[in-house]
Structure formats: C-alpha cells, structure tokens
Amino acid sequence: LGRANAVVAIHGGVARAERAALQESFSNDPQVLVLVATDAAGEGINLQRAHLMVNYDLPWNPNRIEQRFGRIHRIGQKQVCYLWNLVASETREGEVYQLLLHKLDEARASLGSQVFDVLGKLNFDGRPLRDLLIDAIRYADRPDVRAQLDQVVASSLDVEHLRRLILDQALASEAMDAASVFRVRAEMEMREARRLQPGLIESFFLEAFSRLGGRYYEREPRRFEVTFVPAPLRRHRSAAGSREPVLERYERVVFSRELIAPAGEIRAAFLAPGHPLLQAVLDLTLAPNRTVLDEGAVLVDPNDAGTSPRALFFLSHQVRNGQVTTSGRPRVISERLLFVEVDAEGRRRSAGDAPYLDYRPLEATDPSTAELLARPECAFVRGDVTEQVMNYAVTTVAREHADTVRTRVQSRVERTSLAVRDRLTKEIARWDHRAATLLEQELAGKVNARLNAREAQRRANELSARLSARLAELEREADIASLAPRVVGAALVIPRGLLDLVQGVGPTTDAATTVDRLAIAARAREIVMIRERARGFVPVDREFEHVGYDIESLNPASGEVRFIEVKGRADGAGQITVTRNELVTALNRPEQFILAVIEFADDHSYRETYLRAPFRDNPSFSEISRTYDLSKLISVGIPDDV
C-alpha cells in the first residue's frame, strides 16, 4: 500500500492498552486499512468497520472460526461479510477440513448466518476436531478410516442437527410469550421516547469541540469528518478508566444510530455517552467550571405564570448486584439521573426525565440572582430542602428505579438458570452413565484406549462443579440492592409570574384567563383520550409528569405505544408553542409521536387535527421552545387518520 501506517498488527505480545489503541485506529482512522492479527484478536473486540476476512491458518477448533468471524459479522453490520479460509488441500488433514467447510457452506445456504452461532457446540461423535485431524494424518493410507472420518464430519454438520442446536440456543424463545414481548416493546419505546435527543449531544459537541481547538467538516448531512483533535483531548484519560484512546482524526463521526452506516457511505464512529472523544470533550469542558456547578443555578420557567418558586435537585442513583469488580467494589449494573422538585410548602414530586430542557437561564435584563434569593418566596431554599428531597427520593423514584432493574434482572436470571440446569444436568448424567459403562467394560477386561472410566467420571465431576459455580454466579447477579441517592446538582426555578412581579410588569394573563386555558387543555385531552379508547388503545394522562407529551396510549394487542401531545386552542388561534422536551420526544420517536390540535368554536363545537412527524429540525443548543404557524404546520404534517 506504500504506507507503513496503513497496516496494524495485534498479537499476544501487544499490551492491552496498545491493543485497544490499534483497534480504535483500525475502526476509525481513514489511513489504517488492514489489520493482521493472531487469535489475540479473536474475542471481545468489535472490528465491524471491516467486512473482508482471510483465515490464513485454520484453527483445529471450529469454535475459533466462529470467534474470528464474529469480530466483523455482528449485529448492525451493513455490508455483506466475506470469509476466505485457506486450506492445504493436498494434505489429508486439509481434505478433512475442506469437507468440513464444504458441509458448513451447504448448511449456511439453508440456515443462513445462524450456523456460525453454534460452531462451538459441534460434536464430532464425542471427539474434538483436533483428534479427527490427527487420525487423518496417522491413518491417511487406510480407506476405512478415511471413510469413517468423512462420515463423522458429514453427520456432525447435518442441517437438521444444526437446526436443533440453533433452537436449543435460543433462550429467549423458550421463555417469552407474546404478552412478555409486548410488555418489553412498550417499555423500550417509552425509554426511547424519553432519551437524551441526539441533536442535543450533537449541538453541544460541535460547539464545545470548536472551543477546545478541534476541527471538523460536515461531509454528508449530519455526518462529520474530524480532521484534527487537539493534543489535550488525545492525552486525556477519563476518570472512568476507559482504555480506548482518542485518535488524532476520525474519518466520520455521527450522533444518531441510523447514520452510522447508510447504504453506500463510509462507516462512522458513533459519538454517544461513553465514547472516548465525547467523554474527553465533556471532561475538559467541565474541568474549569466545576465550582460553578457546585454553586448551583437559577433558572426561569417561562411556561409557569404562577409566583411560587421551586428547588430542582439532580440526583445520581445506582443499583448494584451481589457481584464485585476486580477492585473489590460492588458491581453497579444501572445508574440513572433522577430529578425531584420541592416547593415552599414542602410539596415534592418527580420532575420527569429532563425538566431543565424547558427552563432558560437568567438573562441580562432579568433581576440578579441576589435580588431573587432575597425575596421571601425563595426563603425556603435556606431550610432543610435537601433532606426532604433525599427522603422522598429514597421512598419513591429511587425505589422505582431499583424495582424496575430487579424485575428485569431476576426474570433473565430465572430463564438462564433453567436453561443452565437443563443442559448441564443432562451432560452430567451422560458422563456419569458413560463412566459406569466404561467401568463395567474394564472390569470385564475390555479397555478403551481413548477413554477410561476414571477420565469420564472426572468430566462428570468437572461439569457438576461448573453447574454449582454458574448457579452461584447467577444467584449473585439476582441479588439486587439500591444504593443511596447522591445529590449532584441543584437549581432554583423561578416561574415567569414571579419574574414579572419582581420587575413590576403586569401579568401577561389574568387568573381567569389562566383557569380558562387550563380548562380548555383538560377538555382537549379528554377528547383525545375518548378517541384513543374508541380505537382499542389504553390512554394515560401524563400532562403533569413533564415527560415531553400529554398522553401515553398503549395498544394492548401489540405493545405499540403512541405519544400524543395535545394543544387545545380557541378557533382562529394562529400559533402553537412547543417546548424543547416535546420537540425531543417528537424527534426521538417520529413514527409514534402524534400532535393533536383541538380547536374550539364559540358554540362549544370543536375541530380535531392529528398529525404525525410534525417537526423536522433539531432545536439549537440554547432553544427552550419554538412557536409554529398552525396552518403551515398542518400543511407539512402527515395526517393521522387511523
């Protein structure tokens, strides 16, 4: 290729940290095109950027082929993967291997790529492939041995036998009925709808990366080439101890999964939480501002016309199981950021998944922080609000988090335990029976040269010990415990009405108008819920949970969830305002998000409009709401007439 840096190599002599750096270079550096590796790269790494593999030396264990090919042939691979296996066909052992590969190719034609999932479970008449190849070398001149070896290989790769292995491996199909699948689907869709919108990460990264001296160019829509990563970012090592390096350049980076490998495009690195480059940008952006974060913030809720401020607390909550890490600490299996608000009367509530997205910082024309904190309405923040919030979190949101994790883990562990018991118990019984049979033969003077009773019993005992160890490990996995929540930040939330009061500005709406507006909104939601029930869905009003939509509507027959944002308006109102949280949900789940506009006439009649995919553009990093012309929105939205 004419360039020394076009080829990298991984082998047993390469240190683990350097191995991670080489893998990252091969995956993302446009100048690195070829990876040469021993079995040191056979397990545990993702080489999905490649789709061409050559096995120069074939392992005497088909499981190794599975492991090697699995580095490139993975879930999410967009390219057709090709594997070349080089065989010394003029040798007898090469002929046996060639027959194995031929039968494997025949099976793949019937079973697809699933055949690679069970190579490690192949049983060549109770013997490893290595023994067959040694026999081929030793007895190459005996036609009976050659015929027997061919028969063993052919029967082991029989399509029906492989199909049984594949079905046996499908743990999920053994235990999940339709209701379970629907329940899991509904939960996944709700979590997906509420996740941090990729556009927010994208807008933050591009701004922060530029401020740190990085350079990038948009090569395709929302796909970027990073041409220069500054040295401080490359030298940075995350506190989480990630071994993945930060490269000097990236051929492509993206922030949405669907843009990783579109047809005909270069595969991109996915910059999501946990990626070393994104983490480095986060850490170096936060480093000089830690004290500011510790001081807290004052935010404004522009959608609240009241005068009662709230304190918003950010809490980190972890759930651990009974396992321990290599450092001896409890293994954390789930971590979630929780938001709790408390007001001057001591009322506490969960604030949803990302309430801050709908709040804005104080502006230069607003009263100062000191002036606001001196107000009698804000005096409550000097009391025991932290203790109140902690007590509430422990008994509600933290417990809900732990219960969700416990239910999911214990269900999986139960299914796995049943499968482990079934498989290993059968295998133990088989070897116990084999040992007893061999012992009888040995006592009768018939000695098996390849396997004796003692060896068979040793295998049975090893499997029994393995069963006990695996069940004990699963028991530790199911030992779920909730750790104490930890406050990581706080903010005083000033409603727009209080801000107007401090500034001496008359309220933009009087009390009667506010009550009327709330009544219109409630009536509009009820109209939509009646429609959803008529369609056979089960709607739930989420208006006061601030989750980015008003109604969550579940189809109990399929697990489909619709997220409906309801806007009640007087007939003739020309605009609607959408908060950032509502935009986030709409862009996260465009197929499931519905905008329902209910327009009321003076005679109490109303007109309903339901739109799918009403919003197209990501909000900017500082944008907390967006106002749309209703007629234009209806003209570009997709009517939902189902």
XYZ file of C-alpha atoms in Angstrom:
642
model
C 0.000 0.000 0.000
C 3.047 2.233 0.171
C 2.428 3.458 3.744
C 3.705 1.831 6.932
C 0.762 3.152 8.947
C -1.768 1.516 6.581
C -1.320 -1.829 8.374
C -1.551 -2.542 12.115
C -0.985 -5.829 13.933
C -2.386 -7.396 17.109
C -0.759 -10.424 18.726
C -0.148 -11.873 22.171
C 2.854 -9.632 22.777
C 0.851 -6.422 22.384
C -0.131 -4.836 25.714
C -3.843 -4.485 26.416
C -3.835 -0.669 26.276
C -1.936 -0.664 22.972
C -4.273 -3.324 21.624
C -7.252 -1.028 22.334
C -5.469 1.839 20.566
C -4.787 -0.310 17.492
C -8.394 -1.485 17.379
C -9.638 2.119 17.590
C -7.243 3.184 14.810
C -8.369 0.363 12.542
C -12.026 1.225 13.198
C -11.893 4.999 12.721
C -8.601 6.255 11.259
C -9.039 6.595 7.465
C -5.322 5.895 6.910
C -5.411 2.434 8.558
C -6.757 -0.125 6.087
C -5.537 -3.598 7.137
C -5.380 -5.451 10.453
C -3.173 -8.547 10.753
C -3.931 -10.495 13.916
C -3.446 -13.770 15.734
C -6.134 -15.282 17.962
C -5.323 -12.448 20.371
C -7.943 -10.540 18.355
C -10.322 -13.492 18.223
C -12.610 -12.497 21.094
C -14.114 -9.457 22.752
C -13.386 -6.726 20.194
C -15.513 -5.087 17.540
C -13.926 -4.907 14.072
C -17.208 -4.117 12.338
C -15.649 -1.484 10.122
C -14.225 -4.393 8.091
C -16.278 -6.908 6.130
C -13.492 -8.943 4.487
C -11.583 -11.611 6.452
C -8.932 -14.157 5.471
C -8.122 -17.110 7.732
C -4.508 -17.742 6.752
C -4.094 -20.539 9.283
C -7.184 -22.577 10.125
C -7.614 -23.417 13.824
C -8.150 -27.048 14.804
C -11.282 -25.992 16.640
C -14.324 -24.743 14.693
C -15.229 -22.512 17.641
C -12.237 -20.344 16.704
C -13.699 -19.753 13.247
C -16.896 -18.588 14.918
C -14.977 -16.244 17.218
C -12.863 -14.796 14.438
C -15.729 -14.221 12.006
C -17.815 -12.791 14.856
C -15.421 -9.818 15.071
C -16.775 -8.456 11.753
C -20.076 -10.336 11.337
C -22.008 -8.571 14.108
C -25.447 -7.088 14.718
C -25.556 -3.752 12.908
C -23.105 -4.752 10.154
C -24.383 -3.126 6.948
C -22.004 -4.808 4.485
C -22.095 -8.386 3.220
C -19.243 -10.154 5.035
C -16.874 -12.434 3.126
C -14.614 -15.036 4.738
C -11.812 -16.850 2.939
C -10.398 -19.982 4.613
C -7.043 -21.085 3.188
C -6.707 -24.890 3.163
C -3.686 -27.027 2.245
C -5.862 -29.280 0.108
C -3.020 -31.587 -0.948
C -2.713 -32.887 2.630
C -5.040 -35.460 4.211
C -5.945 -33.254 7.157
C -6.590 -30.450 4.647
C -9.057 -32.692 2.816
C -10.938 -33.343 6.066
C -11.070 -29.610 6.804
C -12.127 -28.903 3.235
C -15.014 -31.349 3.653
C -15.986 -29.602 6.897
C -16.019 -26.186 5.197
C -17.966 -27.562 2.241
C -20.637 -29.013 4.541
C -20.646 -25.786 6.525
C -21.338 -23.828 3.340
C -24.195 -26.191 2.458
C -25.680 -25.698 5.930
C -25.306 -21.913 5.648
C -27.344 -21.996 2.435
C -30.234 -23.497 4.421
C -29.809 -21.872 7.820
C -28.241 -18.523 6.966
C -25.575 -16.924 9.117
C -27.057 -18.526 12.261
C -24.841 -21.532 11.589
C -21.868 -19.518 12.883
C -23.595 -19.173 16.272
C -23.300 -22.895 17.050
C -19.928 -23.923 15.606
C -18.531 -24.152 19.121
C -21.181 -26.728 20.052
C -20.372 -29.183 17.269
C -19.727 -32.718 18.482
C -17.771 -34.980 16.160
C -19.016 -38.285 17.547
C -17.856 -37.278 21.029
C -14.406 -36.212 19.837
C -12.830 -32.798 19.142
C -11.945 -31.844 15.584
C -8.265 -31.918 16.566
C -8.441 -35.703 17.150
C -10.048 -36.232 13.744
C -7.283 -34.287 12.019
C -4.575 -36.235 13.872
C -6.239 -39.504 12.806
C -6.272 -38.242 9.231
C -2.521 -37.664 9.437
C -1.749 -41.000 11.131
C -4.019 -43.244 9.069
C -4.054 -41.482 5.715
C -3.403 -44.764 3.886
C -6.383 -46.654 5.407
C -9.565 -46.312 3.311
C -11.800 -47.433 6.202
C -10.503 -44.654 8.490
C -10.836 -42.062 5.745
C -14.435 -43.138 5.070
C -15.246 -43.043 8.799
C -13.814 -39.533 9.179
C -15.831 -38.314 6.209
C -18.985 -39.834 7.709
C -18.360 -38.226 11.132
C -17.868 -34.769 9.603
C -20.920 -35.114 7.342
C -23.243 -36.240 10.160
C -21.997 -33.541 12.560
C -22.873 -30.845 10.023
C -26.231 -32.314 9.076
C -28.699 -29.459 8.598
C -31.313 -30.908 10.964
C -28.699 -31.441 13.664
C -27.525 -27.832 13.317
C -31.117 -26.571 13.365
C -31.693 -28.356 16.675
C -28.567 -26.720 18.114
C -29.750 -23.282 16.983
C -33.191 -23.776 18.533
C -31.628 -25.087 21.722
C -29.515 -21.941 21.981
C -32.475 -19.567 21.605
C -33.034 -18.830 25.303
C -35.472 -16.010 24.665
C -37.849 -18.133 22.582
C -38.123 -20.669 25.423
C -39.488 -18.234 27.975
C -41.041 -15.148 26.378
C -44.683 -15.405 25.427
C -46.473 -12.795 23.324
C -47.558 -10.782 26.365
C -43.957 -10.565 27.599
C -42.738 -9.439 24.195
C -45.425 -6.714 24.042
C -44.573 -5.539 27.559
C -40.864 -5.309 26.719
C -41.640 -3.489 23.471
C -43.786 -0.915 25.279
C -41.080 -0.316 27.893
C -38.381 0.079 25.221
C -40.478 2.553 23.241
C -41.147 4.678 26.335
C -37.454 4.757 27.265
C -36.517 5.583 23.661
C -39.017 8.444 23.566
C -37.547 9.976 26.737
C -33.853 9.502 25.957
C -31.494 12.433 25.513
C -32.100 13.534 21.948
C -29.039 13.003 19.702
C -29.432 16.516 18.320
C -28.716 17.940 21.778
C -25.476 15.963 22.060
C -24.556 16.973 18.514
C -25.078 20.698 19.067
C -23.168 20.584 22.363
C -20.232 18.589 20.969
C -19.728 20.712 17.857
C -19.728 23.932 19.898
C -17.521 22.622 22.728
C -15.118 20.809 20.367
C -14.564 24.013 18.370
C -13.886 25.972 21.571
C -11.250 23.386 22.532
C -9.463 23.862 19.187
C -10.853 20.893 17.255
C -11.608 20.977 13.536
C -14.387 19.182 11.666
C -16.306 19.373 8.393
C -19.790 18.175 7.514
C -19.195 15.735 4.640
C -22.720 14.359 4.320
C -25.891 15.590 6.099
C -25.187 15.298 9.855
C -22.089 13.137 9.164
C -18.798 14.835 10.052
C -15.128 14.242 9.318
C -12.941 15.196 12.285
C -9.693 16.368 10.718
C -7.866 17.419 13.885
C -8.210 16.521 17.558
C -6.076 18.786 19.820
C -3.337 17.177 21.925
C -5.040 17.857 25.333
C -8.029 15.813 24.181
C -5.803 12.991 22.878
C -3.826 12.895 26.135
C -6.939 12.921 28.296
C -7.814 9.784 30.213
C -11.322 9.603 31.594
C -11.901 9.117 35.304
C -13.973 6.083 34.339
C -10.709 4.383 33.361
C -11.605 3.729 29.718
C -8.757 2.088 27.807
C -9.987 3.338 24.438
C -7.736 6.059 23.042
C -8.722 9.371 21.487
C -7.458 9.475 17.902
C -5.946 12.439 16.063
C -8.571 12.206 13.321
C -11.826 10.375 12.596
C -12.965 9.541 9.094
C -16.607 10.035 10.086
C -18.493 10.679 13.308
C -22.265 10.762 13.800
C -24.679 11.237 16.681
C -27.637 9.109 15.517
C -27.568 5.346 15.101
C -29.325 5.381 11.743
C -26.470 7.484 10.291
C -23.658 5.094 11.312
C -23.593 3.124 8.060
C -26.167 4.274 5.487
C -26.053 2.466 2.167
C -23.030 3.418 0.115
C -21.423 5.551 2.836
C -18.308 5.121 4.978
C -18.969 3.580 8.395
C -18.855 6.231 11.128
C -17.897 6.301 14.803
C -20.998 6.763 16.978
C -20.466 9.659 19.399
C -22.803 8.722 22.232
C -22.229 8.868 26.000
C -19.245 6.640 26.751
C -17.311 7.312 23.531
C -13.768 8.439 24.483
C -13.775 11.553 22.258
C -17.135 12.773 23.572
C -16.074 11.976 27.132
C -12.829 13.907 26.709
C -14.735 16.943 25.385
C -17.169 16.707 28.310
C -14.420 16.399 30.927
C -12.275 19.243 29.575
C -15.340 21.482 29.239
C -16.448 20.738 32.808
C -12.985 20.965 34.406
C -12.746 24.778 34.645
C -16.434 25.070 35.577
C -16.759 22.588 38.459
C -17.084 25.322 41.079
C -19.860 26.960 39.089
C -21.763 23.671 39.043
C -21.274 23.228 42.782
C -22.815 26.653 43.398
C -25.999 25.643 41.603
C -28.061 27.729 39.209
C -31.097 29.943 38.926
C -33.387 29.006 36.030
C -36.610 30.507 34.706
C -39.721 28.510 33.794
C -41.262 30.622 31.005
C -44.381 28.438 30.904
C -45.370 28.971 34.555
C -47.451 32.100 35.155
C -47.509 31.499 38.931
C -45.389 33.133 41.630
C -44.232 30.082 43.655
C -40.591 29.114 43.004
C -39.324 25.523 43.265
C -35.995 23.914 44.019
C -34.919 21.367 41.408
C -32.466 18.677 42.549
C -30.406 16.368 40.319
C -29.671 13.032 41.979
C -27.475 10.188 40.786
C -28.848 6.793 41.777
C -27.080 3.454 41.350
C -28.296 -0.132 41.605
C -25.801 -2.919 42.287
C -25.913 -6.715 42.351
C -24.069 -9.239 44.518
C -21.010 -9.396 42.264
C -17.841 -7.387 42.846
C -15.407 -5.711 40.475
C -11.709 -6.578 40.247
C -11.075 -3.796 42.772
C -13.455 -5.434 45.253
C -16.245 -2.857 44.933
C -19.923 -3.737 44.395
C -20.745 -4.067 40.710
C -23.055 -1.246 39.586
C -25.443 -2.545 36.927
C -27.664 0.509 36.451
C -27.228 4.222 37.024
C -29.876 6.837 36.448
C -30.127 10.608 36.853
C -33.280 11.471 38.820
C -34.943 14.887 39.075
C -37.013 15.955 42.096
C -38.686 19.323 42.698
C -39.781 20.737 46.067
C -41.698 23.981 46.660
C -42.040 26.388 49.608
C -44.907 24.329 51.090
C -42.728 21.205 51.115
C -44.592 19.503 48.270
C -42.268 17.141 46.439
C -42.641 15.427 43.086
C -40.674 13.664 40.405
C -39.800 16.273 37.779
C -39.604 13.877 34.828
C -36.618 12.885 32.723
C -35.153 16.251 31.657
C -37.130 19.190 33.065
C -34.199 21.581 32.605
C -34.679 21.475 28.830
C -37.791 23.634 29.220
C -36.112 26.207 31.521
C -33.882 29.087 30.497
C -31.007 30.802 32.330
C -31.318 34.306 33.708
C -30.777 36.991 31.081
C -29.071 40.357 31.430
C -32.429 42.129 31.643
C -33.687 39.857 34.453
C -33.278 40.605 38.177
C -29.960 39.431 39.641
C -29.527 36.147 41.480
C -29.001 38.010 44.780
C -32.193 40.017 44.279
C -34.227 36.885 43.616
C -32.744 34.953 46.553
C -33.624 37.855 48.874
C -37.310 37.528 48.013
C -39.477 35.993 50.801
C -40.868 33.478 48.297
C -37.342 31.987 47.945
C -36.520 31.808 51.655
C -37.424 28.114 51.803
C -34.215 27.108 49.977
C -32.230 28.017 53.089
C -34.051 25.324 55.087
C -33.813 21.523 55.098
C -34.940 21.047 51.499
C -32.055 18.686 50.704
C -33.113 16.318 53.465
C -36.733 16.476 52.292
C -35.677 15.633 48.751
C -33.451 12.733 49.858
C -36.249 11.198 51.942
C -38.645 11.498 49.016
C -36.135 10.056 46.529
C -35.346 7.014 48.688
C -39.006 6.098 49.105
C -40.216 6.859 45.568
C -38.100 7.485 42.466
C -35.021 5.562 43.662
C -37.187 2.640 44.744
C -38.975 2.646 41.362
C -35.602 2.545 39.600
C -34.385 -0.369 41.745
C -37.664 -2.287 41.325
C -37.507 -1.897 37.537
C -33.951 -3.237 37.427
C -34.761 -6.045 39.882
C -37.741 -7.244 37.828
C -35.747 -7.250 34.594
C -32.659 -8.965 36.027
C -34.487 -11.594 38.051
C -36.603 -12.557 35.046
C -33.480 -13.014 32.914
C -31.625 -14.907 35.664
C -34.579 -17.247 36.165
C -34.680 -18.133 32.462
C -30.915 -18.572 32.325
C -30.861 -20.762 35.455
C -33.489 -23.086 33.999
C -31.515 -23.440 30.782
C -28.196 -23.984 32.598
C -29.701 -26.631 34.875
C -31.321 -28.424 31.956
C -28.233 -28.517 29.759
C -25.563 -29.276 32.333
C -27.680 -31.809 34.246
C -28.210 -33.780 31.047
C -24.496 -33.602 30.237
C -23.536 -34.707 33.770
C -25.937 -37.655 33.567
C -24.479 -38.628 30.190
C -20.903 -38.679 31.507
C -21.946 -40.488 34.699
C -23.593 -43.153 32.574
C -20.545 -43.294 30.300
C -18.242 -43.722 33.307
C -20.369 -46.563 34.705
C -20.447 -48.327 31.328
C -16.669 -48.000 30.882
C -16.077 -49.292 34.420
C -18.135 -52.393 33.662
C -16.143 -52.930 30.459
C -12.806 -52.502 32.276
C -13.822 -54.980 34.972
C -14.661 -57.411 32.160
C -11.204 -56.889 30.660
C -12.290 -54.612 27.790
C -10.101 -51.484 27.976
C -10.912 -48.398 25.862
C -7.635 -46.886 24.684
C -9.070 -43.408 24.108
C -11.288 -43.013 27.195
C -11.389 -44.807 30.535
C -13.926 -44.767 33.385
C -11.767 -42.501 35.520
C -11.491 -39.862 32.803
C -15.233 -39.991 32.097
C -16.024 -39.597 35.802
C -13.583 -36.680 36.003
C -15.505 -34.924 33.213
C -18.804 -35.539 35.046
C -17.348 -34.081 38.244
C -15.989 -31.039 36.401
C -19.412 -30.388 34.880
C -21.038 -30.751 38.297
C -18.631 -28.198 39.778
C -19.256 -25.928 36.778
C -23.028 -26.171 37.363
C -22.670 -25.217 41.036
C -20.349 -22.304 40.209
C -22.629 -20.992 37.453
C -25.749 -21.173 39.625
C -23.915 -19.371 42.444
C -22.860 -16.674 39.972
C -26.445 -16.282 38.755
C -27.635 -16.019 42.356
C -25.204 -13.142 42.907
C -26.483 -11.474 39.718
C -30.031 -11.629 41.083
C -29.031 -10.117 44.453
C -30.176 -6.567 43.609
C -29.758 -3.700 46.052
C -30.373 0.037 45.838
C -27.533 2.359 46.844
C -28.267 5.701 48.497
C -29.044 8.516 46.011
C -26.421 11.244 45.753
C -27.160 14.926 45.074
C -25.054 16.095 42.125
C -26.638 19.464 41.437
C -29.494 21.831 42.210
C -31.251 24.847 40.767
C -33.774 27.399 41.959
C -36.593 27.541 39.385
C -38.259 30.948 39.130
C -41.688 30.959 37.451
C -42.296 33.625 34.835
C -45.057 35.129 37.008
C -42.666 35.810 39.887
C -40.148 37.335 37.500
C -42.855 39.683 36.210
C -43.796 40.564 39.786
C -40.222 41.425 40.760
C -39.805 43.561 37.646
C -43.115 45.317 38.235
C -44.507 44.022 34.986
C -48.220 43.259 34.923
C -49.081 39.597 34.410
C -49.424 38.628 30.763
C -52.615 36.755 31.617
C -55.044 37.241 34.475
C -56.163 34.458 36.812
C -59.437 33.916 34.972
C -57.644 33.513 31.653
C -55.204 31.031 33.179
C -58.049 28.951 34.627
C -59.864 29.065 31.285
C -56.731 27.971 29.434
C -56.216 25.021 31.805
C -59.865 24.015 31.373
C -59.508 24.108 27.575
C -56.363 21.967 27.800
C -58.073 19.421 30.072
C -61.104 19.228 27.768
C -58.854 18.754 24.736
C -57.004 15.886 26.442
C -60.287 14.203 27.334
C -61.455 14.411 23.692
C -58.237 12.744 22.540
C -58.472 10.033 25.215
C -62.041 9.202 24.139
C -60.787 8.801 20.562
C -57.933 6.525 21.676
C -60.267 4.304 23.723
C -62.585 4.000 20.708
C -59.615 2.683 18.718
C -58.965 -0.011 21.328
C -55.963 1.725 22.921
C -55.457 2.348 26.648
C -54.569 6.056 27.144
C -52.964 7.522 30.277
C -52.827 11.259 31.025
C -49.177 12.286 31.643
C -49.707 16.055 31.483
C -48.358 16.817 34.954
C -45.369 14.461 34.768
C -43.453 16.665 32.264
C -42.256 13.760 30.128
C -42.472 15.520 26.749
C -46.041 14.575 25.812
C -49.528 14.712 27.333
C -50.976 11.247 26.671
C -49.337 7.830 26.538
C -51.583 5.465 24.578
C -50.882 1.712 24.599
C -52.224 -0.863 22.154
C -52.601 -3.912 24.449
C -52.776 -6.275 21.485
C -49.319 -5.424 20.116
C -47.428 -3.382 22.690
C -47.365 -0.347 20.364
C -47.214 2.960 22.254
C -48.362 6.310 20.845
C -47.048 9.542 22.408
C -49.599 12.301 21.946
C -49.016 15.995 22.559
C -52.356 17.819 22.841
C -52.827 21.502 22.031
C -56.257 22.965 22.867
C -56.931 26.259 21.127
C -59.732 28.691 20.543
C -60.892 28.621 16.941
C -58.840 31.069 14.911
C -55.700 30.943 17.075
C -52.911 31.099 14.550
C -49.946 29.712 16.510
C -48.891 26.960 18.894
C -45.804 26.860 21.114
C -43.894 23.619 21.642
C -41.388 23.111 24.465
C -37.958 21.597 23.938
C -38.995 18.408 25.776
C -41.911 17.999 23.375
C -39.584 18.510 20.401
C -37.156 15.940 21.846
C -39.893 13.305 22.100
C -41.221 14.073 18.623
C -37.765 13.728 17.049
C -36.876 10.616 19.082
C -39.978 8.662 18.047
C -41.353 10.258 14.860
C -43.346 7.113 13.987
C -45.143 7.047 17.351
C -45.445 10.782 18.109
C -48.798 12.437 17.363
C -49.591 16.152 17.588
C -53.292 16.576 18.364
C -54.733 20.066 17.842
C -58.270 20.606 19.171
C -59.790 23.944 18.050
C -62.879 25.082 19.970
C -65.543 27.354 18.486
C -67.721 29.768 20.463
C -70.701 27.388 20.211
C -68.629 24.703 22.046
C -68.179 22.622 18.918
C -64.623 21.667 18.024
C -62.406 20.533 15.166
C -59.760 17.789 15.614
C -56.478 17.602 13.697
C -53.983 14.768 14.242
C -50.508 14.975 12.718
C -47.601 12.530 12.539
C -43.990 13.743 12.191
C -44.990 17.405 12.575
C -41.468 18.638 13.434
C -38.344 18.168 11.319
C -35.444 20.297 12.611
C -33.406 19.814 15.786
C -33.614 22.713 18.255
C -30.431 24.712 18.753
C -28.435 24.187 21.930
C -29.959 27.179 23.729
C -33.508 26.901 22.348
C -36.120 26.061 25.022
C -39.295 26.407 22.957
C -40.436 27.034 19.424
C -43.546 28.750 18.050
C -45.172 27.437 14.860
C -47.736 28.852 12.498
C -50.573 26.363 12.880
C -51.723 26.413 9.253
C -48.186 25.808 7.956
C -47.659 23.010 10.462
C -50.840 21.283 9.297
C -49.737 21.630 5.675
C -46.410 19.802 6.205
C -47.540 17.239 8.814
C -48.755 13.755 7.907
C -52.448 13.330 8.843
C -53.110 10.529 11.319
C -56.446 9.154 10.137
C -56.176 5.669 11.673
